Amino acid sequence: MPASTAARAAVVTTLQRALRLTIRGAYTLDDPGRPQHTVPYRLITIILDHESAPATELAARYNERWEIETTLDELKTHQRGPAQVLRSRSPEGVEQEVRGHQLVHHAIRQLMHTAAEDAGTDPDRLSFTRTLRLARRQVAAQAAFSP
């Protein structure tokens, strides 16, 4: 049998745990942007031990996982730009460039936190992309200013 046919015929078996949860009460997210009614969730995981990872804890952590994914998207897609590669060619240069991107991301997020605090709102309600655009316009305007 050719290698490609064998690869297609290979079957990977993984034990999974399927959870069907209805989040309500203490597990309802306090977020005005989300529906206020209870919503059934389905979550599939390879964590089989229900004592070390209760279903309600997994549901709460799932939301945190997406916050991390969103942060990575902010960094890679919006801040750096789509399809942009790092310019550095040495490992030290790559590390320095990545740290620079992280520092800029932190500065934008700090700006958002301060603005939200001043407005008395949740920082998650502010748009990273809009804040980034505003910061870029301000930096460009500052660079055009002659002392």
Coordinates of C-alpha atoms in Angstrom, one line a residue:
M1 CA 0.0 0.0 0.0
P2 CA 1.5 3.4 -0.9
A3 CA 2.5 5.7 1.9
S4 CA -0.2 8.3 1.2
T5 CA -3.0 5.6 1.3
A6 CA -1.6 4.2 4.5
A7 CA -1.6 7.7 6.0
R8 CA -5.2 8.2 5.1
A9 CA -6.2 4.8 6.5
A10 CA -4.5 5.4 9.8
V11 CA -7.0 6.1 12.6
V12 CA -6.1 7.9 15.8
T13 CA -8.2 7.0 18.8
T14 CA -8.4 9.5 21.7
L15 CA -10.5 9.2 24.7
Q16 CA -12.7 12.2 25.2
R17 CA -15.1 13.6 27.8
A18 CA -18.2 15.3 26.5
L19 CA -19.9 17.9 28.7
R20 CA -23.2 19.5 28.3
L21 CA -23.6 22.4 30.7
T22 CA -26.2 25.0 31.4
I23 CA -24.5 28.0 32.9
R24 CA -26.6 30.0 35.3
G25 CA -26.3 31.5 38.8
A26 CA -22.7 31.9 40.0
Y27 CA -21.4 30.7 36.6
T28 CA -23.2 33.4 34.5
L29 CA -20.7 35.8 33.1
D30 CA -21.3 39.4 34.3
D31 CA -21.0 40.9 30.9
P32 CA -23.7 43.3 29.4
G33 CA -22.6 42.3 25.9
R34 CA -23.7 38.7 26.4
P35 CA -27.2 37.3 26.4
Q36 CA -28.7 37.4 29.9
H37 CA -30.6 34.1 29.6
T38 CA -29.1 30.7 30.4
V39 CA -27.4 29.0 27.5
P40 CA -26.5 25.4 27.1
Y41 CA -22.8 24.8 26.4
R42 CA -21.1 21.7 24.9
L43 CA -17.5 21.2 25.7
I44 CA -15.3 18.2 24.6
T45 CA -12.1 17.6 26.4
I46 CA -9.4 15.0 26.7
I47 CA -9.3 15.6 30.5
L48 CA -11.1 12.5 31.7
D49 CA -10.8 12.9 35.5
H50 CA -14.0 14.7 36.6
E51 CA -12.6 15.2 40.2
S52 CA -9.5 17.1 39.2
A53 CA -11.3 19.1 36.6
P54 CA -15.0 19.6 37.4
A55 CA -17.3 20.6 34.5
T56 CA -18.1 24.0 36.0
E57 CA -14.3 24.8 36.3
L58 CA -13.7 23.7 32.7
A59 CA -16.5 26.0 31.5
A60 CA -15.0 28.9 33.4
R61 CA -11.5 28.2 32.1
Y62 CA -12.9 28.0 28.5
N63 CA -13.7 31.7 28.5
E64 CA -10.2 32.5 29.8
R65 CA -8.7 30.4 26.9
W66 CA -10.5 32.6 24.4
E67 CA -9.2 35.8 26.1
I68 CA -5.7 34.5 25.5
E69 CA -6.5 33.7 21.9
T70 CA -7.9 37.2 21.4
T71 CA -4.7 38.7 22.9
L72 CA -2.6 36.7 20.5
D73 CA -4.8 37.9 17.6
E74 CA -4.4 41.5 18.7
L75 CA -0.6 41.1 18.7
K76 CA -0.2 39.1 15.5
T77 CA -3.0 40.4 13.2
H78 CA -3.9 43.9 14.3
Q79 CA -0.8 45.3 15.9
R80 CA 2.0 43.8 13.7
G81 CA -0.2 43.6 10.6
P82 CA -1.5 40.6 8.6
A83 CA 1.2 38.5 6.8
Q84 CA 4.0 40.6 8.3
V85 CA 7.1 38.7 9.2
L86 CA 9.8 39.7 11.7
R87 CA 12.6 41.6 10.0
S88 CA 15.4 40.4 12.3
R89 CA 17.6 37.6 11.1
S90 CA 19.6 36.7 14.2
P91 CA 18.0 35.0 17.3
E92 CA 18.9 38.0 19.4
G93 CA 17.3 40.4 17.0
V94 CA 14.1 38.2 16.8
E95 CA 13.9 38.2 20.6
Q96 CA 14.3 41.9 20.8
E97 CA 11.7 42.5 18.1
V98 CA 9.2 40.2 19.8
R99 CA 9.8 42.0 23.1
G100 CA 9.2 45.3 21.4
H101 CA 5.9 44.1 20.1
Q102 CA 4.9 42.9 23.6
L103 CA 5.9 46.2 25.1
V104 CA 3.8 48.1 22.6
H105 CA 0.8 45.7 23.2
H106 CA 1.2 46.3 27.0
A107 CA 1.3 50.1 26.5
I108 CA -1.9 50.0 24.4
R109 CA -3.6 47.8 27.0
Q110 CA -2.5 50.1 29.8
L111 CA -3.9 53.0 27.9
M112 CA -7.2 51.1 27.5
H113 CA -7.3 50.3 31.2
T114 CA -6.7 53.9 32.2
A115 CA -9.4 55.2 29.8
A116 CA -11.9 52.6 31.0
E117 CA -11.2 53.4 34.6
D118 CA -11.7 57.1 34.0
A119 CA -15.0 56.3 32.2
G120 CA -16.1 53.9 34.9
T121 CA -16.4 51.0 32.5
D122 CA -14.9 47.5 32.0
P123 CA -11.7 47.6 29.8
D124 CA -13.0 44.5 27.9
R125 CA -15.8 46.8 26.5
L126 CA -13.1 48.9 24.7
S127 CA -11.9 48.0 21.2
F128 CA -8.2 47.2 20.9
T129 CA -8.2 47.9 17.2
R130 CA -9.7 51.4 17.7
T131 CA -7.3 52.2 20.5
L132 CA -4.4 51.1 18.4
R133 CA -5.5 53.3 15.5
L134 CA -6.0 56.3 17.8
A135 CA -2.5 55.7 19.3
R136 CA -1.0 55.5 15.8
R137 CA -2.7 58.7 14.7
Q138 CA -1.4 60.5 17.9
V139 CA 2.1 59.3 17.3
A140 CA 2.1 60.4 13.7
A141 CA 0.7 63.8 14.7
Q142 CA 3.4 64.2 17.3
A143 CA 6.1 63.4 14.8
A144 CA 4.8 66.0 12.5
F145 CA 5.0 68.7 15.2
S146 CA 8.0 70.9 15.0
P147 CA 9.4 72.3 18.3

